[in-house]
Short mmCIF file of C-alpha atoms and ligand atoms in Angstrom, two decimals:
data_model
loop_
_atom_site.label_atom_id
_atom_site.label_comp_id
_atom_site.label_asym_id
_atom_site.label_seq_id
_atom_site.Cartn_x
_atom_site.Cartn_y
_atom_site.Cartn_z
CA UNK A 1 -12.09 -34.26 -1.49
CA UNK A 2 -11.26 -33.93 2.25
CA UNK A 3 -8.40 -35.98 1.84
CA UNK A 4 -5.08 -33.26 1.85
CA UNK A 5 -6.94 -31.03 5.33
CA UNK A 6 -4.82 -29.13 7.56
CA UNK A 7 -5.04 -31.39 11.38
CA UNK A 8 -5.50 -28.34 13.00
CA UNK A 9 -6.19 -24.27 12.43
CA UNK A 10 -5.33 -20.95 14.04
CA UNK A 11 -8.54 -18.83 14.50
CA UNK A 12 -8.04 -15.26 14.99
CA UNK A 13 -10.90 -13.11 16.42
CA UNK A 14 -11.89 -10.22 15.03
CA UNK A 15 -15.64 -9.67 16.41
CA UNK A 16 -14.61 -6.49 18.89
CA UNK A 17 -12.62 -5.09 16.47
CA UNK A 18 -14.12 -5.92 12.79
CA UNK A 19 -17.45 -6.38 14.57
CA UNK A 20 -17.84 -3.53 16.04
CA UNK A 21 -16.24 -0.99 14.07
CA UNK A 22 -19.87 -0.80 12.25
CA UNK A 23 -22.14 -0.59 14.57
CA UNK A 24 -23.33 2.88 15.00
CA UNK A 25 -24.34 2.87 18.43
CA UNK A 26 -21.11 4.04 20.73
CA UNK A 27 -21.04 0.63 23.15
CA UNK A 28 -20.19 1.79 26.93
CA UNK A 29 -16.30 0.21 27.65
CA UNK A 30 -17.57 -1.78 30.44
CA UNK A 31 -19.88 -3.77 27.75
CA UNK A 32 -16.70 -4.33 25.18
CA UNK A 33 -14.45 -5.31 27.98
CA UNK A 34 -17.28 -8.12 28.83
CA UNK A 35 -17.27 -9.45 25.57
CA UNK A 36 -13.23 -9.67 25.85
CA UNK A 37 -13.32 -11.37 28.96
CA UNK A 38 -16.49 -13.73 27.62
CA UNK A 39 -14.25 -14.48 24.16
CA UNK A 40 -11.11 -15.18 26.59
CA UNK A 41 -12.97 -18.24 28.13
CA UNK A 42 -13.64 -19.48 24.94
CA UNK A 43 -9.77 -21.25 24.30
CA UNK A 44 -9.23 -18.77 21.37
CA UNK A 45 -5.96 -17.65 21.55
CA UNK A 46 -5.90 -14.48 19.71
CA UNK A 47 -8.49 -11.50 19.91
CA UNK A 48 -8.25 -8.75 17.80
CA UNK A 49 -9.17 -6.10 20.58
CA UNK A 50 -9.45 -2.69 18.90
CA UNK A 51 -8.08 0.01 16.68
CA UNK A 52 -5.63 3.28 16.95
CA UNK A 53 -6.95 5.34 14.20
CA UNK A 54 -9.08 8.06 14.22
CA UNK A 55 -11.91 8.74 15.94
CA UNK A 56 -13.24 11.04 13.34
CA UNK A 57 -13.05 7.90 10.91
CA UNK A 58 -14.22 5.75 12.95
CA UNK A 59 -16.04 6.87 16.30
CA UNK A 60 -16.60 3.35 17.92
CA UNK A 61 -13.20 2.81 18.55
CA UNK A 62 -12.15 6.43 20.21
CA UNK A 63 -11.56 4.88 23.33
CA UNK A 64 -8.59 2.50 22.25
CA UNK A 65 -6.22 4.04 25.03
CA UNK A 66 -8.62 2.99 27.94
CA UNK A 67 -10.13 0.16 26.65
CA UNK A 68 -6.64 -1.98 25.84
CA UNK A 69 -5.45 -1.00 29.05
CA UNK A 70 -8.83 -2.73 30.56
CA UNK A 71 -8.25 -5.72 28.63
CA UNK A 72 -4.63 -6.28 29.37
CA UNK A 73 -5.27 -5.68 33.03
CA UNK A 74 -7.84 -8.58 32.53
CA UNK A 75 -6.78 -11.47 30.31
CA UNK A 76 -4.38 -13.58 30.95
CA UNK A 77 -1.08 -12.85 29.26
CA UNK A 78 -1.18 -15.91 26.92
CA UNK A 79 -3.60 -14.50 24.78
CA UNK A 80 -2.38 -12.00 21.86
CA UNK A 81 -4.05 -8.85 21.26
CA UNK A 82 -3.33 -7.06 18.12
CA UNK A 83 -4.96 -3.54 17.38
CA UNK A 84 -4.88 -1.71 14.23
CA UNK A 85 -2.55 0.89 13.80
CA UNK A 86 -3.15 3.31 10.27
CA UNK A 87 -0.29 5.96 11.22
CA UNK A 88 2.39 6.72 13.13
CA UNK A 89 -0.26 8.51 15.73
CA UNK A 90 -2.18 5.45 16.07
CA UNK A 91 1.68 3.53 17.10
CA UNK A 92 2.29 5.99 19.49
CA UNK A 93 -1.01 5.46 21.00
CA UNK A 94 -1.37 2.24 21.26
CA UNK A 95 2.78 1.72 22.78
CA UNK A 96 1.48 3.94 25.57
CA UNK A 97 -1.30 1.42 26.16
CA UNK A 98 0.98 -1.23 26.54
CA UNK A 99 -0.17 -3.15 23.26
CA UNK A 100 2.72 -5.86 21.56
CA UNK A 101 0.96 -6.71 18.61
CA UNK A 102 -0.58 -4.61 16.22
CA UNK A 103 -1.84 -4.95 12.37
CA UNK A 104 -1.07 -3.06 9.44
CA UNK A 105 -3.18 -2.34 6.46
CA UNK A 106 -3.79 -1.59 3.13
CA UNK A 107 -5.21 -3.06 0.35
CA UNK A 108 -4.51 -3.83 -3.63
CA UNK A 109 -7.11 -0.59 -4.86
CA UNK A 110 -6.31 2.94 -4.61
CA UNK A 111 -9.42 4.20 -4.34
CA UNK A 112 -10.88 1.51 -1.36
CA UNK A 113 -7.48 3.14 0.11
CA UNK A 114 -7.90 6.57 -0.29
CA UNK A 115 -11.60 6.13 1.60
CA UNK A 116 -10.21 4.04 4.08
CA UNK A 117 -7.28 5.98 5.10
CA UNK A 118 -6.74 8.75 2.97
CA UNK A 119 -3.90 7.86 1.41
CA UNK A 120 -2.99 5.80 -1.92
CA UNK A 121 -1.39 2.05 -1.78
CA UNK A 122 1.93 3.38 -2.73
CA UNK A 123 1.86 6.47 0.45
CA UNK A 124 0.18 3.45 3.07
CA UNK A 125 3.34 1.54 2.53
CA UNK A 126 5.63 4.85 3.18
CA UNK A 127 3.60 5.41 6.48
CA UNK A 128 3.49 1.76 7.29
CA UNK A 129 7.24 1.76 6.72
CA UNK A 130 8.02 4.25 9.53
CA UNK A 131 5.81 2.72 11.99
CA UNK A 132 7.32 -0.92 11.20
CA UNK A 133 10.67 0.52 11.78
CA UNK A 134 9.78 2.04 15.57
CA UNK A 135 7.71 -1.12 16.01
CA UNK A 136 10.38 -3.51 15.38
CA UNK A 137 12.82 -0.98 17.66
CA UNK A 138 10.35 -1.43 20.37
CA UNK A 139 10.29 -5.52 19.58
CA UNK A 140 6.52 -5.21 18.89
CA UNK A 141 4.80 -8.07 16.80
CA UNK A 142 3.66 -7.26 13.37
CA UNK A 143 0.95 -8.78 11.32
CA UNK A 144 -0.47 -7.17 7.72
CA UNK A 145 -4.15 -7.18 6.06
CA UNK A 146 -4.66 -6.93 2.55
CA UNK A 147 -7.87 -5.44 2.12
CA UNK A 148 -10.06 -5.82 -1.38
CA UNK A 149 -8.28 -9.17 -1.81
CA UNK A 150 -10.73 -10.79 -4.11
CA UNK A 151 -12.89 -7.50 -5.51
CA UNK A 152 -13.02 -3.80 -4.68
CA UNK A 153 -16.72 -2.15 -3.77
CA UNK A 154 -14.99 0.64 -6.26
CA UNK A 155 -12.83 -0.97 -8.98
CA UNK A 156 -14.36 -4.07 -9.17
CA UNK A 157 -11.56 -7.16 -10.06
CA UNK A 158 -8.39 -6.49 -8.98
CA UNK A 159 -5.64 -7.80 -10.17
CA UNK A 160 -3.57 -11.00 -9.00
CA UNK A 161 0.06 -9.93 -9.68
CA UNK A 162 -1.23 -6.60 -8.22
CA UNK A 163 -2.35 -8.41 -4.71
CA UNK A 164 0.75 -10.82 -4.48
CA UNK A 165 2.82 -7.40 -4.93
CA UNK A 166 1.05 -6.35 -2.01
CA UNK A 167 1.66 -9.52 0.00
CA UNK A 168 5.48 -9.32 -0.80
CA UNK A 169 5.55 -5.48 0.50
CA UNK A 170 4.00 -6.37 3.75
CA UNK A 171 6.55 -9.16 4.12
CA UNK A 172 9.34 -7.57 3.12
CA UNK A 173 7.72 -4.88 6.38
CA UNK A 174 8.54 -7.68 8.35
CA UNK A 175 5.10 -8.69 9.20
CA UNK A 176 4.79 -12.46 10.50
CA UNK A 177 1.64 -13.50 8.72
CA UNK A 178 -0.17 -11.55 5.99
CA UNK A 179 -4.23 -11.94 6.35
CA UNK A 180 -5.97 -12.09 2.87
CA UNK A 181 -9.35 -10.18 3.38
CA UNK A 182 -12.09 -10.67 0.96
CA UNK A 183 -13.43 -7.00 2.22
CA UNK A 184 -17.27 -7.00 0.95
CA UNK A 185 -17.50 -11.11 0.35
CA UNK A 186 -17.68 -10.80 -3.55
CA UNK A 187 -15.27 -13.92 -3.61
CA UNK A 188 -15.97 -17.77 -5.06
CA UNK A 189 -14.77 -20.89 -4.37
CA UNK A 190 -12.91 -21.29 -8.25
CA UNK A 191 -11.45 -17.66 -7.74
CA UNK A 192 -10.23 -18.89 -4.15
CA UNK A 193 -8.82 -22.21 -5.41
CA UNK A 194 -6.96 -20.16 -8.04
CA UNK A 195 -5.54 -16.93 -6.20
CA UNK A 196 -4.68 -19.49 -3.07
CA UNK A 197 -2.86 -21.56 -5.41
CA UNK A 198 -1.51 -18.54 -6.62
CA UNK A 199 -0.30 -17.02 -3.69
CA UNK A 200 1.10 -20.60 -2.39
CA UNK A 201 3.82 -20.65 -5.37
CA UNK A 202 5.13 -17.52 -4.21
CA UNK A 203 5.14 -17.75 -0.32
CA UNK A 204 4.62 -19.60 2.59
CA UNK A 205 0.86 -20.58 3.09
CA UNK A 206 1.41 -21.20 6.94
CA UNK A 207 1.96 -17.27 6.91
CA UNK A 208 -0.78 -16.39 5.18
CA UNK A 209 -4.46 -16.56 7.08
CA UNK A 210 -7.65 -16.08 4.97
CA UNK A 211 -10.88 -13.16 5.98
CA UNK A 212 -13.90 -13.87 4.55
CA UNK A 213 -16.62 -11.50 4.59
CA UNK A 214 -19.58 -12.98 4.19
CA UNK A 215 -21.93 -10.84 2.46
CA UNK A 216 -23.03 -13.12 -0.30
CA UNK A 217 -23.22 -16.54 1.90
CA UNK A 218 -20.00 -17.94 0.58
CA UNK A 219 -17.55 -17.58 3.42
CA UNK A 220 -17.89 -21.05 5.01
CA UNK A 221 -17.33 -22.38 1.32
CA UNK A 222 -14.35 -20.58 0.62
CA UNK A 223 -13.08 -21.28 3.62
CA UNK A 224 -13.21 -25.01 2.47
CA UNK A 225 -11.73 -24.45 -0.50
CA UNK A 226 -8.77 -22.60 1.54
CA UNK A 227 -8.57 -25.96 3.54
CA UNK A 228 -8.62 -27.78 0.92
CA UNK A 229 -5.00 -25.74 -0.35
CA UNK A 230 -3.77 -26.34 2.80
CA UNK A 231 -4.55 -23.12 4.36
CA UNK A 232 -5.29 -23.31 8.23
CA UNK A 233 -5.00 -19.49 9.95
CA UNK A 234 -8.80 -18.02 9.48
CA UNK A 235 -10.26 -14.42 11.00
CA UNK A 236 -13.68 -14.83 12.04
CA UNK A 237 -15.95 -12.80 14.12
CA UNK A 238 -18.52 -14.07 17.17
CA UNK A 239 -22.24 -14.23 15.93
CA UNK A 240 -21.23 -13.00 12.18
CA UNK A 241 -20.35 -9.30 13.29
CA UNK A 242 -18.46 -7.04 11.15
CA UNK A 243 -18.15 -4.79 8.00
CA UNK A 244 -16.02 -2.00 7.04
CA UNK A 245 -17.73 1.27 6.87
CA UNK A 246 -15.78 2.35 4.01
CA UNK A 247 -16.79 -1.20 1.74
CA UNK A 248 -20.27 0.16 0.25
CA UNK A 249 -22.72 -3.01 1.19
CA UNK A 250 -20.31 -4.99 3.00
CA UNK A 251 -21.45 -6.94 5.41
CA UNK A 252 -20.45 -9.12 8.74
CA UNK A 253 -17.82 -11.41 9.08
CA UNK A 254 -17.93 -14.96 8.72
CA UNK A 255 -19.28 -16.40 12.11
CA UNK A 256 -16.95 -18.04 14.22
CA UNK A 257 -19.68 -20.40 15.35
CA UNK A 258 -20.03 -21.65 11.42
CA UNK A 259 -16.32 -22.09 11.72
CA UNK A 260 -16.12 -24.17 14.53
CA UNK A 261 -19.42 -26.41 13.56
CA UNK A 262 -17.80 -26.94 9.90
CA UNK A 263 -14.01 -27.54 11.54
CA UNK A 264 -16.05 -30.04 14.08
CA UNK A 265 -17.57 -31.78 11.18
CA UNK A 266 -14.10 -32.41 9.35
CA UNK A 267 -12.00 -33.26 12.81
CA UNK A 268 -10.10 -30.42 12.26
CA UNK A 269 -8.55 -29.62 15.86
CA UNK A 270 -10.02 -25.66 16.64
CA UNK A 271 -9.10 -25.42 20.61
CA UNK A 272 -12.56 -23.07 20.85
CA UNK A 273 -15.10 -24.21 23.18
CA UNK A 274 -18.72 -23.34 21.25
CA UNK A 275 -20.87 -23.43 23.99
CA UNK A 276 -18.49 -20.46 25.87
CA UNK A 277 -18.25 -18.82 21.78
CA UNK A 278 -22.16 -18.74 21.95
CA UNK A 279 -22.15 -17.03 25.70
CA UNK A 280 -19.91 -14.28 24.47
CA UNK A 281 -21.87 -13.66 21.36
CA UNK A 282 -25.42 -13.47 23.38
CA UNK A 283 -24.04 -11.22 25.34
CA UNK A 284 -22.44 -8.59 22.68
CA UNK A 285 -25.88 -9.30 20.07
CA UNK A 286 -28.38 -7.95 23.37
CA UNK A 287 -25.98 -4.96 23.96
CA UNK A 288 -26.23 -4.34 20.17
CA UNK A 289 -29.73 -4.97 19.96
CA UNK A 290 -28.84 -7.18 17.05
CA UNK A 291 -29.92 -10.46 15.72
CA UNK A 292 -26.95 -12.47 14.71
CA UNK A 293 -26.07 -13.38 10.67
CA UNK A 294 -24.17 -16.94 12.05
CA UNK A 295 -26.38 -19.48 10.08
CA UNK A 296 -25.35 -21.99 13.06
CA UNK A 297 -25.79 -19.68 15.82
CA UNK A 298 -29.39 -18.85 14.23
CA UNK A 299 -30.45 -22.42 14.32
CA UNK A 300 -29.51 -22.82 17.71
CA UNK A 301 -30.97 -19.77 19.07
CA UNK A 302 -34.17 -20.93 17.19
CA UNK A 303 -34.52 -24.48 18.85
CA UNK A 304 -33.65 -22.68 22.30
CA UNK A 305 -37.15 -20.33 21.85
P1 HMG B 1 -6.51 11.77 7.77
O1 HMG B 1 -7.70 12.65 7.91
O2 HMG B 1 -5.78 11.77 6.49
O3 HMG B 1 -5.45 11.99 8.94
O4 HMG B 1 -6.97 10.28 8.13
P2 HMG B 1 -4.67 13.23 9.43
O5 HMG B 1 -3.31 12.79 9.76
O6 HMG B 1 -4.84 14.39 8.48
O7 HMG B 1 -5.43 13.61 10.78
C1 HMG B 1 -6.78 14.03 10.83
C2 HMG B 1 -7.25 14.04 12.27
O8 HMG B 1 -7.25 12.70 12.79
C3 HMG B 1 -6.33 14.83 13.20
O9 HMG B 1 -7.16 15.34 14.25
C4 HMG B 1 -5.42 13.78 13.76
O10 HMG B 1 -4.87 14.13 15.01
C5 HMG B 1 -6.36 12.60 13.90
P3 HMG B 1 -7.64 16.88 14.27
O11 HMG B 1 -6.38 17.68 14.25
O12 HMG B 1 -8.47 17.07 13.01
O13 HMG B 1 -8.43 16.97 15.53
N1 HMG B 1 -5.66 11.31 13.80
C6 HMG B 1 -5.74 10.34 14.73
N2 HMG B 1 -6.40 10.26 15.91
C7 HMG B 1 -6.26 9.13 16.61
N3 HMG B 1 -5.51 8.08 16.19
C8 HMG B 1 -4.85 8.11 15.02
C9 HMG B 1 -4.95 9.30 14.24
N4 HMG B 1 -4.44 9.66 13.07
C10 HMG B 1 -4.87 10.89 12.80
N5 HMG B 1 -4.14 7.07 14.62
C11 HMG B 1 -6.42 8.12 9.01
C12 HMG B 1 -6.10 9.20 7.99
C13 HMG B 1 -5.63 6.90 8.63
C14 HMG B 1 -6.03 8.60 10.39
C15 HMG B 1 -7.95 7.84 8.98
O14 HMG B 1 -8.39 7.73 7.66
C16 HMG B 1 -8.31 6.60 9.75
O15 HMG B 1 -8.16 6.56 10.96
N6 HMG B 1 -8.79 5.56 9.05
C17 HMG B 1 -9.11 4.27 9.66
C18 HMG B 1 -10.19 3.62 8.91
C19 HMG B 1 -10.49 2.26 9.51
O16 HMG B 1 -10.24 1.98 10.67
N7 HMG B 1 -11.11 1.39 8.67
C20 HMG B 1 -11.50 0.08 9.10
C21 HMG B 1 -10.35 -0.85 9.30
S1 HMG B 1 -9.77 -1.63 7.81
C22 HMG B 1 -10.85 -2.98 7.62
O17 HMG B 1 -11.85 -3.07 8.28
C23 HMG B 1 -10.49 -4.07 6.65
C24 HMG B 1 -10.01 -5.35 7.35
O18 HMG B 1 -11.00 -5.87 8.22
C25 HMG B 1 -9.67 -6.42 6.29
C26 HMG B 1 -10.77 -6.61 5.26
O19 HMG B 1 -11.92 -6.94 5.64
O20 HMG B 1 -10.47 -6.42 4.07
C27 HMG B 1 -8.75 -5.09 8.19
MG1 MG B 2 -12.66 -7.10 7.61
#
């Protein structure tokens, strides 16, 4: 073991997107452009920052428009800022906010897709066809999430030729990097070991970035296990926020914080500076009233009392 580890990893941040797309509670813009600024000053070099779909769907996010135009006044240019885009509504939106990155989804089950965004597999990749096509016009960056990766809250297992169909689709989009998302963390370390090994003999596991939920405690695990195939691009969210509120029982993210503490504990080069990480995620767990699910940020917030 530990002998084959990537040197050094790519985290992307998904805390004020995935993280707060759950929370009931409507968060004031002032209070999720602090939390931007806070993650900014951590080193991390990519923050997912919010999504274009609907604010029927999903109310936390209805004010997109103002709220990326606040953040890209704010943060230096360096740092990329994908939203989600659903629809070719949600592109038009967020080009008139100025954003140059955004994410595509969908997921390997039609019916997590039809709750998610109305729609079936097979009609997401029509819609997400005409929006890559103005994107790509427009020279904006593309990246793709498959969703229900590893188990559906609905159909249970999913099938493997069925997700790396889904991975070649988004490629074939034109997407740089496809993120694998285990949507209500139902997956284990063998199944990882096997669908990463999987999904290495068919493409490029430099473009391919792993999102663990971690709603059964096996996130940090299976995020060894991706190491340990040679997979270095994680999603993670600040203090363990997150869930989808269309995954029945889904829960939070895995932290960044346990990220960085097991990365730290192999050498594995992260660029994130914790003690900043652990400022920004204070600060977003008191607006949300929230105690945090990051075992490591736990510990520490229990030897500061
Ligand atoms: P629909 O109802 O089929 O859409 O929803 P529609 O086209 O019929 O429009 C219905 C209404 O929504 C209309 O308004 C539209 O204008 C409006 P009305 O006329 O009724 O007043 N609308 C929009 N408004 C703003 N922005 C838009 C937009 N589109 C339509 N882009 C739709 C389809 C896709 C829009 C909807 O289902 C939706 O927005 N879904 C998003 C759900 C979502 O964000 N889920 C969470 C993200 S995915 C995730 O978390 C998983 C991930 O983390 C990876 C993992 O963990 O697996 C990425
Ligand atoms: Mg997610």
């Amino acid at each position: 073991m530990f002998k084959s580890l990537p040197s050094k990893v790519r985290i992307v941040e998904v805390g004020p997107r995935d993280g707060l797309q759950n929370e009931k509670e409507i968060l004031p813009l002032e209070d999720k452009l602090e939390y931007i600024k806070l993650l900014s000053k951590t080193g991390l070099d990519t923050i997912e920052v919010t999504s274009f779909v609907s604010p029927k769907a999903i109310p936390q996010m209805g004010d997109a428009n103002e709220l990326f135009k606040a953040v890209d006044q704010s943060l230096n240019k360096d740092i990329n800022k994908p939203c989600l885009v659903p629809n070719l509504k949600g592109l038009e939106a967020a080009m008139e906010s100025g954003v140059s990155e955004i994410s595509l989804f969908s997921a390997t089950s039609d019916s997590f897709t039809k709750k998610n965004i109305n729609c079936t597999v097979e009609e997401s990749f029509n819609r997400m066809g005409e929006v890559a096509k103005i994107a790509q016009d427009n020279k904006i960056k593309m990246r793709g999430y498959v969703s229900t990766a590893f188990g559906c809250p609905y159909e249970g297992e999913v099938s493997v030729d069925k997700l790396l169909e889904v991975v070649k689709r988004f490629f074939n989009l034109g997407v740089y990097e496809v993120s694998v998302g285990d949507t209500i963390g139902v997956a284990t370390p063998k199944q990882v070991d096997s669908i990463l090994k999987r999904l290495s003999s068919e493409f490029d596991k430099n473009k391919l970035a792993m999102h663990f939920h971690d709603t059964r405690g096996m996130a940090v695990t299976n995020v060894l296990v991706s190491l340990e195939n040679g997979y270095s691009v994680f999603d993670a969210s600040s203090g363990g926020l997150g869930g989808c509120p269309y995954a029945k029982g889904a829960s939070g993210n895995v932290g960044t914080e346990d990220l960085i503490y097991l990365f730290d504990s192999l050498g594995i080069e992260h660029g994130v500076d914790m003690k900043a990480l652990v400022d920004a995620s204070k600060f977003i767990l008191e607006k949300l009233n929230k105690s945090t699910t990051s075992k490591y940020l736990k510990a520490l917030l229990s030897n500061e009392k």
